[in-house]
Amino acid sequence: MLLHNVSLKPYNTFGIDATAARFMPLTAIEQLAALPSAPPYYLLGGGSNILLTQNIGEDKIVIHNQLKGITTVAEDSESVVINVVAGENWHQWVCHAIDKGWCGIENLALIPGTVGAAPIQNIGAYGCEVADVIESVFYWNFNTQSIESLTAADCQFGYRYSVFKRMPADNKVLITSVNFKLYKNKQPNVSYNALTDYFKAHQVDSPTVRQVADAVIAIRQSKLPNPAITGNAGSFFKNPVISLAHYQRLIAHYPNMPAYPSAEQMKVPAGWLIETIGYKGYKKGNAGVHSKQALVLVNYGGATGAELLSLAKEIQQKVYAQFEIALETEVQIW
């Protein structure tokens, strides 16, 4: 069922008021079979990774994925494979796994969005990536009008990357569900510095899955704005990866610059770069940079997508001018 001239303000965490000329709430796979394969589609889940810069015209259909379901596929004494349908809320799925005592996604608690979006950019936080626990991804292929699947290896996961990222916003596939393999008796990963420090301060030597999730939630809430209060899409930029030679040149001028090995390169925190050029807490009209986390752009109320995009480009230009590092957006620009 197609709806017409629908405001997308409730469907994006930036709170940008844009209109979709054609909008379809997707509640059953059968609806996809009824759609033509030719028109481009904008695929919308939780709206936590998009910046709307214009109205979506009649030439596109915005599909809001509302498919739901959680099913056990396989289980033994050590692990469980669960199929989770793409429209499920990501954090609620994490909470479900924690309630069951399953280990593997607790470090990814409180990440906004839906399950279907998780593999697209290989979401990650606090030392874990969703690729670590994905077995396979199922998707609707608009060209073949059928559900197909890829193994985790075929998804070509990398840092905030998957084969699905190669596809433009009007892509020809829609993720329908994901198979996750989680563990029953595995020790949670607390190697990330923020978690190590947290549990040291709380004198916890062997935290449970629930304790790790609670720690992640507490840390995230202390640093990141609540999109229900202040419009944002979490991390706006990816942490750039630079060559060792580039890193050596920069460290000579910025000895306190943090960096982490990534294969034979170095990953530099984008938030540090943005803070160093003086943009942490910066405000321009109703758009700005969060005062506690420079990686987060915020809508203070009434900002347009164009204003936020202009600020993002300004930051990119200043970072490149000072560090010769090209920041890439993690957020999709519509």
mmCIF file of C-alpha atoms in Angstrom:
data_model
loop_
_atom_site.group_PDB
_atom_site.id
_atom_site.type_symbol
_atom_site.label_atom_id
_atom_site.label_comp_id
_atom_site.label_asym_id
_atom_site.label_seq_id
_atom_site.Cartn_x
_atom_site.Cartn_y
_atom_site.Cartn_z
ATOM 1 C CA MET A 1 0.000 0.000 0.000
ATOM 2 C CA LEU A 2 1.528 3.288 -1.138
ATOM 3 C CA LEU A 3 0.989 6.439 0.893
ATOM 4 C CA HIS A 4 1.475 9.880 -0.619
ATOM 5 C CA ASN A 5 3.198 13.063 0.604
ATOM 6 C CA VAL A 6 4.337 11.604 3.928
ATOM 7 C CA SER A 7 6.498 13.666 6.285
ATOM 8 C CA LEU A 8 9.745 11.852 7.076
ATOM 9 C CA LYS A 9 10.389 13.862 10.230
ATOM 10 C CA PRO A 10 9.274 10.998 12.547
ATOM 11 C CA TYR A 11 11.399 8.541 10.560
ATOM 12 C CA ASN A 12 14.880 10.103 10.909
ATOM 13 C CA THR A 13 16.815 10.709 14.119
ATOM 14 C CA PHE A 14 18.120 14.085 12.920
ATOM 15 C CA GLY A 15 14.489 15.229 13.006
ATOM 16 C CA ILE A 16 14.718 16.780 9.540
ATOM 17 C CA ASP A 17 11.340 17.662 8.048
ATOM 18 C CA ALA A 18 11.328 16.367 4.471
ATOM 19 C CA THR A 19 8.491 14.831 2.474
ATOM 20 C CA ALA A 20 8.302 11.557 0.555
ATOM 21 C CA ALA A 21 5.955 11.804 -2.405
ATOM 22 C CA ARG A 22 5.525 8.000 -2.311
ATOM 23 C CA PHE A 23 5.972 6.033 0.920
ATOM 24 C CA MET A 24 5.352 2.340 1.610
ATOM 25 C CA PRO A 25 5.240 0.823 5.129
ATOM 26 C CA LEU A 26 6.640 -2.678 4.521
ATOM 27 C CA THR A 27 4.937 -5.215 6.785
ATOM 28 C CA ALA A 28 4.985 -8.338 4.559
ATOM 29 C CA ILE A 29 7.403 -9.714 1.961
ATOM 30 C CA GLU A 30 4.493 -10.121 -0.462
ATOM 31 C CA GLN A 31 4.330 -6.344 -0.812
ATOM 32 C CA LEU A 32 7.768 -6.358 -2.468
ATOM 33 C CA ALA A 33 6.651 -8.782 -5.166
ATOM 34 C CA ALA A 34 3.933 -6.338 -6.145
ATOM 35 C CA LEU A 35 6.402 -3.497 -6.717
ATOM 36 C CA PRO A 36 7.893 -2.769 -10.134
ATOM 37 C CA SER A 37 11.591 -3.584 -10.459
ATOM 38 C CA ALA A 38 12.408 -0.427 -12.415
ATOM 39 C CA PRO A 39 11.806 2.598 -10.088
ATOM 40 C CA PRO A 40 14.603 3.517 -7.687
ATOM 41 C CA TYR A 41 13.886 2.920 -4.020
ATOM 42 C CA TYR A 42 15.082 4.624 -0.854
ATOM 43 C CA LEU A 43 15.227 2.032 1.905
ATOM 44 C CA LEU A 44 14.457 3.277 5.393
ATOM 45 C CA GLY A 45 14.848 1.456 8.699
ATOM 46 C CA GLY A 46 15.320 3.337 11.959
ATOM 47 C CA GLY A 47 16.475 6.474 10.131
ATOM 48 C CA SER A 48 19.519 6.720 12.414
ATOM 49 C CA ASN A 49 22.109 6.816 9.644
ATOM 50 C CA ILE A 50 20.661 9.250 7.117
ATOM 51 C CA LEU A 51 20.702 12.995 6.522
ATOM 52 C CA LEU A 52 17.724 14.234 4.505
ATOM 53 C CA THR A 53 18.759 17.211 2.368
ATOM 54 C CA GLN A 54 15.702 17.416 0.108
ATOM 55 C CA ASN A 55 12.185 16.139 -0.446
ATOM 56 C CA ILE A 56 11.926 12.726 -2.123
ATOM 57 C CA GLY A 57 10.056 13.146 -5.399
ATOM 58 C CA GLU A 58 7.598 11.017 -7.342
ATOM 59 C CA ASP A 59 10.425 9.272 -9.201
ATOM 60 C CA LYS A 60 11.374 7.300 -6.041
ATOM 61 C CA ILE A 61 9.555 5.161 -3.506
ATOM 62 C CA VAL A 62 10.610 5.306 0.151
ATOM 63 C CA ILE A 63 10.189 1.839 1.672
ATOM 64 C CA HIS A 64 10.018 1.775 5.471
ATOM 65 C CA ASN A 65 11.059 -1.693 6.640
ATOM 66 C CA GLN A 66 8.686 -2.831 9.413
ATOM 67 C CA LEU A 67 9.214 -6.605 9.007
ATOM 68 C CA LYS A 68 9.490 -8.360 12.385
ATOM 69 C CA GLY A 69 10.390 -11.767 13.823
ATOM 70 C CA ILE A 70 13.027 -13.667 15.850
ATOM 71 C CA THR A 71 13.439 -17.412 15.244
ATOM 72 C CA THR A 72 15.898 -20.067 16.445
ATOM 73 C CA VAL A 73 17.573 -21.765 13.460
ATOM 74 C CA ALA A 74 20.006 -24.100 15.268
ATOM 75 C CA GLU A 75 21.180 -24.677 18.828
ATOM 76 C CA ASP A 76 23.643 -26.835 20.739
ATOM 77 C CA SER A 77 25.278 -26.726 24.170
ATOM 78 C CA GLU A 78 27.769 -24.025 23.135
ATOM 79 C CA SER A 79 26.014 -21.771 20.652
ATOM 80 C CA VAL A 80 22.789 -20.729 19.003
ATOM 81 C CA VAL A 81 21.964 -19.454 15.512
ATOM 82 C CA ILE A 82 19.095 -16.966 15.435
ATOM 83 C CA ASN A 83 17.329 -15.491 12.425
ATOM 84 C CA VAL A 84 16.280 -11.903 13.130
ATOM 85 C CA VAL A 85 14.012 -10.097 10.681
ATOM 86 C CA ALA A 86 15.335 -6.796 9.385
ATOM 87 C CA GLY A 87 12.710 -4.436 10.818
ATOM 88 C CA GLU A 88 13.446 -5.421 14.432
ATOM 89 C CA ASN A 89 14.932 -2.638 16.564
ATOM 90 C CA TRP A 90 18.647 -3.308 17.017
ATOM 91 C CA HIS A 91 18.896 -2.452 20.721
ATOM 92 C CA GLN A 92 15.785 -4.486 21.544
ATOM 93 C CA TRP A 93 17.386 -7.467 19.785
ATOM 94 C CA VAL A 94 20.535 -6.971 21.891
ATOM 95 C CA CYS A 95 18.387 -6.901 25.035
ATOM 96 C CA HIS A 96 16.633 -10.115 23.932
ATOM 97 C CA ALA A 97 20.004 -11.850 23.499
ATOM 98 C CA ILE A 98 21.171 -10.631 26.913
ATOM 99 C CA ASP A 99 17.976 -11.911 28.557
ATOM 100 C CA LYS A 100 18.765 -15.315 27.059
ATOM 101 C CA GLY A 101 22.365 -15.161 28.305
ATOM 102 C CA TRP A 102 23.790 -15.235 24.774
ATOM 103 C CA CYS A 103 27.193 -13.633 24.231
ATOM 104 C CA GLY A 104 28.395 -11.769 21.152
ATOM 105 C CA ILE A 105 26.500 -8.494 20.672
ATOM 106 C CA GLU A 106 26.475 -6.984 24.168
ATOM 107 C CA ASN A 107 29.206 -4.470 23.179
ATOM 108 C CA LEU A 108 26.810 -3.143 20.524
ATOM 109 C CA ALA A 109 24.068 -2.177 22.978
ATOM 110 C CA LEU A 110 22.210 1.102 22.486
ATOM 111 C CA ILE A 111 23.275 1.541 18.864
ATOM 112 C CA PRO A 112 20.219 3.081 17.183
ATOM 113 C CA GLY A 113 18.599 1.650 14.071
ATOM 114 C CA THR A 114 17.259 -1.655 12.848
ATOM 115 C CA VAL A 115 18.738 -5.126 12.413
ATOM 116 C CA GLY A 116 18.626 -4.800 8.633
ATOM 117 C CA ALA A 117 20.924 -1.782 8.706
ATOM 118 C CA ALA A 118 23.537 -3.470 10.916
ATOM 119 C CA PRO A 119 25.332 -5.506 8.232
ATOM 120 C CA ILE A 120 25.243 -2.746 5.625
ATOM 121 C CA GLN A 121 27.884 -0.649 7.341
ATOM 122 C CA ASN A 122 29.150 -3.409 9.653
ATOM 123 C CA ILE A 123 28.238 -1.524 12.823
ATOM 124 C CA GLY A 124 30.811 -1.694 15.580
ATOM 125 C CA ALA A 125 31.617 -0.330 19.018
ATOM 126 C CA TYR A 126 33.790 -1.019 22.054
ATOM 127 C CA GLY A 127 36.049 -3.565 20.386
ATOM 128 C CA CYS A 128 33.394 -5.557 18.467
ATOM 129 C CA GLU A 129 31.815 -5.521 15.014
ATOM 130 C CA VAL A 130 28.561 -7.136 13.962
ATOM 131 C CA ALA A 131 30.510 -9.072 11.309
ATOM 132 C CA ASP A 132 31.998 -11.111 14.190
ATOM 133 C CA VAL A 133 28.639 -12.836 14.768
ATOM 134 C CA ILE A 134 26.905 -12.820 11.368
ATOM 135 C CA GLU A 135 26.520 -16.156 9.597
ATOM 136 C CA SER A 136 24.461 -15.017 6.621
ATOM 137 C CA VAL A 137 22.363 -12.157 5.295
ATOM 138 C CA PHE A 138 19.084 -12.589 3.395
ATOM 139 C CA TYR A 139 17.799 -9.942 1.002
ATOM 140 C CA TRP A 140 15.116 -9.253 -1.565
ATOM 141 C CA ASN A 141 16.559 -8.771 -5.049
ATOM 142 C CA PHE A 142 14.299 -6.388 -6.944
ATOM 143 C CA ASN A 143 15.743 -7.531 -10.279
ATOM 144 C CA THR A 144 15.076 -11.252 -9.767
ATOM 145 C CA GLN A 145 11.970 -10.664 -7.596
ATOM 146 C CA SER A 146 13.172 -13.242 -5.057
ATOM 147 C CA ILE A 147 14.916 -13.646 -1.695
ATOM 148 C CA GLU A 148 18.625 -14.437 -1.995
ATOM 149 C CA SER A 149 21.417 -14.751 0.576
ATOM 150 C CA LEU A 150 25.104 -14.146 1.139
ATOM 151 C CA THR A 151 27.415 -15.830 3.627
ATOM 152 C CA ALA A 152 29.392 -13.600 5.967
ATOM 153 C CA ALA A 153 32.478 -14.115 3.788
ATOM 154 C CA ASP A 154 30.582 -13.048 0.673
ATOM 155 C CA CYS A 155 29.467 -9.861 2.423
ATOM 156 C CA GLN A 156 33.091 -8.629 2.243
ATOM 157 C CA PHE A 157 32.920 -6.998 5.659
ATOM 158 C CA GLY A 158 35.480 -4.338 6.513
ATOM 159 C CA TYR A 159 35.628 -1.246 8.704
ATOM 160 C CA ARG A 160 32.121 0.282 8.383
ATOM 161 C CA TYR A 161 31.856 -1.523 5.066
ATOM 162 C CA SER A 162 30.104 -4.406 3.340
ATOM 163 C CA VAL A 163 29.280 -5.362 -0.213
ATOM 164 C CA PHE A 164 25.913 -3.657 0.340
ATOM 165 C CA LYS A 165 27.661 -0.277 0.697
ATOM 166 C CA ARG A 166 28.659 -0.457 -2.958
ATOM 167 C CA MET A 167 25.033 -0.033 -3.865
ATOM 168 C CA PRO A 168 23.671 3.526 -4.215
ATOM 169 C CA ALA A 169 20.723 4.871 -2.252
ATOM 170 C CA ASP A 170 18.396 3.640 -4.995
ATOM 171 C CA ASN A 171 19.808 0.112 -4.675
ATOM 172 C CA LYS A 172 18.148 -3.006 -6.010
ATOM 173 C CA VAL A 173 18.206 -5.106 -2.834
ATOM 174 C CA LEU A 174 16.510 -4.857 0.558
ATOM 175 C CA ILE A 175 17.829 -6.834 3.509
ATOM 176 C CA THR A 176 15.031 -8.997 4.904
ATOM 177 C CA SER A 177 16.740 -10.876 7.766
ATOM 178 C CA VAL A 178 20.100 -11.828 9.283
ATOM 179 C CA ASN A 179 21.364 -15.063 10.846
ATOM 180 C CA PHE A 180 23.472 -14.440 13.960
ATOM 181 C CA LYS A 181 25.626 -17.023 15.750
ATOM 182 C CA LEU A 182 25.881 -16.246 19.476
ATOM 183 C CA TYR A 183 27.501 -18.153 22.318
ATOM 184 C CA LYS A 184 26.295 -19.534 25.636
ATOM 185 C CA ASN A 185 29.501 -19.973 27.624
ATOM 186 C CA LYS A 186 31.864 -17.415 26.142
ATOM 187 C CA GLN A 187 33.593 -14.696 28.138
ATOM 188 C CA PRO A 188 32.569 -11.213 26.929
ATOM 189 C CA ASN A 189 35.139 -9.030 25.173
ATOM 190 C CA VAL A 190 36.212 -6.202 27.495
ATOM 191 C CA SER A 191 39.553 -5.430 25.854
ATOM 192 C CA TYR A 192 38.476 -1.960 24.733
ATOM 193 C CA ASN A 193 40.114 0.676 26.958
ATOM 194 C CA ALA A 194 36.887 2.356 28.039
ATOM 195 C CA LEU A 195 35.458 -0.972 29.201
ATOM 196 C CA THR A 196 38.686 -2.040 30.895
ATOM 197 C CA ASP A 197 38.765 1.251 32.806
ATOM 198 C CA TYR A 198 35.069 1.012 33.667
ATOM 199 C CA PHE A 199 35.319 -2.436 35.220
ATOM 200 C CA LYS A 200 38.561 -1.599 36.979
ATOM 201 C CA ALA A 201 36.855 1.424 38.556
ATOM 202 C CA HIS A 202 33.886 -0.751 39.559
ATOM 203 C CA GLN A 203 36.167 -3.563 40.810
ATOM 204 C CA VAL A 204 34.619 -6.205 38.533
ATOM 205 C CA ASP A 205 37.077 -8.876 37.380
ATOM 206 C CA SER A 206 34.900 -11.144 35.214
ATOM 207 C CA PRO A 207 31.851 -9.190 34.040
ATOM 208 C CA THR A 208 28.768 -10.973 32.769
ATOM 209 C CA VAL A 209 27.147 -10.303 29.404
ATOM 210 C CA ARG A 210 24.564 -8.093 31.116
ATOM 211 C CA GLN A 211 27.226 -6.165 33.028
ATOM 212 C CA VAL A 212 29.095 -5.477 29.788
ATOM 213 C CA ALA A 213 25.915 -4.222 28.118
ATOM 214 C CA ASP A 214 25.110 -2.031 31.135
ATOM 215 C CA ALA A 215 28.635 -0.591 31.022
ATOM 216 C CA VAL A 216 28.364 0.149 27.290
ATOM 217 C CA ILE A 217 24.997 1.844 27.832
ATOM 218 C CA ALA A 218 26.367 3.963 30.684
ATOM 219 C CA ILE A 219 29.417 5.034 28.665
ATOM 220 C CA ARG A 220 27.387 5.836 25.551
ATOM 221 C CA GLN A 221 24.824 7.850 27.514
ATOM 222 C CA SER A 222 27.593 9.877 29.151
ATOM 223 C CA LYS A 223 29.067 10.880 25.772
ATOM 224 C CA LEU A 224 26.338 10.860 23.149
ATOM 225 C CA PRO A 225 23.184 12.990 22.894
ATOM 226 C CA ASN A 226 19.790 11.301 23.021
ATOM 227 C CA PRO A 227 18.233 11.736 19.537
ATOM 228 C CA ALA A 228 14.798 11.923 21.147
ATOM 229 C CA ILE A 229 15.973 15.191 22.723
ATOM 230 C CA THR A 230 18.678 16.495 20.362
ATOM 231 C CA GLY A 231 18.521 15.428 16.735
ATOM 232 C CA ASN A 232 21.594 13.492 15.606
ATOM 233 C CA ALA A 233 22.680 10.363 13.763
ATOM 234 C CA GLY A 234 25.497 9.269 16.038
ATOM 235 C CA SER A 235 28.961 9.261 14.474
ATOM 236 C CA PHE A 236 28.734 11.426 11.369
ATOM 237 C CA PHE A 237 32.205 10.616 10.041
ATOM 238 C CA LYS A 238 34.257 7.439 9.790
ATOM 239 C CA ASN A 239 37.566 7.227 11.635
ATOM 240 C CA PRO A 240 40.096 7.654 8.811
ATOM 241 C CA VAL A 241 42.800 5.086 8.098
ATOM 242 C CA ILE A 242 46.126 6.542 6.926
ATOM 243 C CA SER A 243 49.476 5.160 5.817
ATOM 244 C CA LEU A 244 52.317 4.647 8.280
ATOM 245 C CA ALA A 245 54.350 7.302 6.452
ATOM 246 C CA HIS A 246 51.494 9.809 6.758
ATOM 247 C CA TYR A 247 51.116 8.922 10.431
ATOM 248 C CA GLN A 248 54.842 9.474 11.053
ATOM 249 C CA ARG A 249 54.666 12.923 9.449
ATOM 250 C CA LEU A 250 51.692 13.912 11.593
ATOM 251 C CA ILE A 251 53.001 12.532 14.869
ATOM 252 C CA ALA A 252 56.101 14.681 14.486
ATOM 253 C CA HIS A 253 53.838 17.766 14.668
ATOM 254 C CA TYR A 254 51.128 16.325 16.932
ATOM 255 C CA PRO A 255 52.872 14.007 19.426
ATOM 256 C CA ASN A 256 49.643 13.533 21.418
ATOM 257 C CA MET A 257 47.605 12.389 18.410
ATOM 258 C CA PRO A 258 45.943 9.051 19.244
ATOM 259 C CA ALA A 259 46.097 6.293 16.627
ATOM 260 C CA TYR A 260 45.555 2.561 16.448
ATOM 261 C CA PRO A 261 47.072 -0.073 14.137
ATOM 262 C CA SER A 262 44.785 -1.219 11.322
ATOM 263 C CA ALA A 263 46.454 -3.893 9.170
ATOM 264 C CA GLU A 264 49.620 -2.120 8.003
ATOM 265 C CA GLN A 265 48.091 1.316 8.424
ATOM 266 C CA MET A 266 46.936 3.519 11.304
ATOM 267 C CA LYS A 267 43.400 4.497 12.275
ATOM 268 C CA VAL A 268 43.044 8.038 13.632
ATOM 269 C CA PRO A 269 39.977 9.101 15.678
ATOM 270 C CA ALA A 270 37.968 11.555 13.586
ATOM 271 C CA GLY A 271 36.639 13.125 16.780
ATOM 272 C CA TRP A 272 40.182 14.084 17.811
ATOM 273 C CA LEU A 273 40.831 15.695 14.413
ATOM 274 C CA ILE A 274 37.597 17.701 14.612
ATOM 275 C CA GLU A 275 38.281 18.767 18.198
ATOM 276 C CA THR A 276 41.841 19.803 17.284
ATOM 277 C CA ILE A 277 40.613 22.187 14.575
ATOM 278 C CA GLY A 278 38.389 23.790 17.195
ATOM 279 C CA TYR A 279 34.963 22.496 16.195
ATOM 280 C CA LYS A 280 33.962 20.593 19.322
ATOM 281 C CA GLY A 281 30.895 22.387 20.674
ATOM 282 C CA TYR A 282 30.800 24.631 17.589
ATOM 283 C CA LYS A 283 27.401 25.975 16.582
ATOM 284 C CA LYS A 284 26.316 27.535 13.320
ATOM 285 C CA GLY A 285 22.673 28.553 13.254
ATOM 286 C CA ASN A 286 20.655 25.554 14.402
ATOM 287 C CA ALA A 287 23.334 23.045 13.368
ATOM 288 C CA GLY A 288 26.361 22.205 15.459
ATOM 289 C CA VAL A 289 28.951 19.785 16.791
ATOM 290 C CA HIS A 290 28.212 18.069 20.076
ATOM 291 C CA SER A 291 30.050 19.495 23.089
ATOM 292 C CA LYS A 292 31.024 16.075 24.488
ATOM 293 C CA GLN A 293 31.752 14.137 21.282
ATOM 294 C CA ALA A 294 33.078 16.004 18.257
ATOM 295 C CA LEU A 295 32.217 13.102 15.948
ATOM 296 C CA VAL A 296 28.504 13.869 16.364
ATOM 297 C CA LEU A 297 26.727 16.606 14.414
ATOM 298 C CA VAL A 298 23.494 17.795 15.982
ATOM 299 C CA ASN A 299 20.273 19.531 15.054
ATOM 300 C CA TYR A 300 19.539 21.990 17.843
ATOM 301 C CA GLY A 301 16.033 22.468 16.475
ATOM 302 C CA GLY A 302 14.851 23.605 13.080
ATOM 303 C CA ALA A 303 18.082 22.938 11.178
ATOM 304 C CA THR A 304 17.712 21.841 7.577
ATOM 305 C CA GLY A 305 19.598 18.949 6.045
ATOM 306 C CA ALA A 306 21.353 21.454 3.799
ATOM 307 C CA GLU A 307 22.637 23.369 6.862
ATOM 308 C CA LEU A 308 24.007 20.196 8.456
ATOM 309 C CA LEU A 309 25.598 19.101 5.175
ATOM 310 C CA SER A 310 27.210 22.522 4.780
ATOM 311 C CA LEU A 311 28.685 22.234 8.282
ATOM 312 C CA ALA A 312 29.957 18.727 7.515
ATOM 313 C CA LYS A 313 31.683 19.952 4.348
ATOM 314 C CA GLU A 314 33.218 22.857 6.257
ATOM 315 C CA ILE A 315 34.673 20.413 8.787
ATOM 316 C CA GLN A 316 35.978 18.151 6.019
ATOM 317 C CA GLN A 317 37.726 21.068 4.349
ATOM 318 C CA LYS A 318 39.333 22.302 7.588
ATOM 319 C CA VAL A 319 40.513 18.806 8.573
ATOM 320 C CA TYR A 320 42.049 18.242 5.157
ATOM 321 C CA ALA A 321 43.741 21.640 5.167
ATOM 322 C CA GLN A 322 45.402 20.928 8.525
ATOM 323 C CA PHE A 323 46.084 17.184 8.379
ATOM 324 C CA GLU A 324 45.746 16.222 4.679
ATOM 325 C CA ILE A 325 43.175 13.651 5.786
ATOM 326 C CA ALA A 326 39.923 13.306 3.848
ATOM 327 C CA LEU A 327 37.077 12.552 6.249
ATOM 328 C CA GLU A 328 34.380 10.279 4.844
ATOM 329 C CA THR A 329 30.797 10.450 6.068
ATOM 330 C CA GLU A 330 29.397 7.433 7.865
ATOM 331 C CA VAL A 331 25.902 8.850 7.446
ATOM 332 C CA GLN A 332 24.064 8.393 4.132
ATOM 333 C CA ILE A 333 23.210 11.660 2.414
ATOM 334 C CA TRP A 334 19.744 11.666 0.812
#
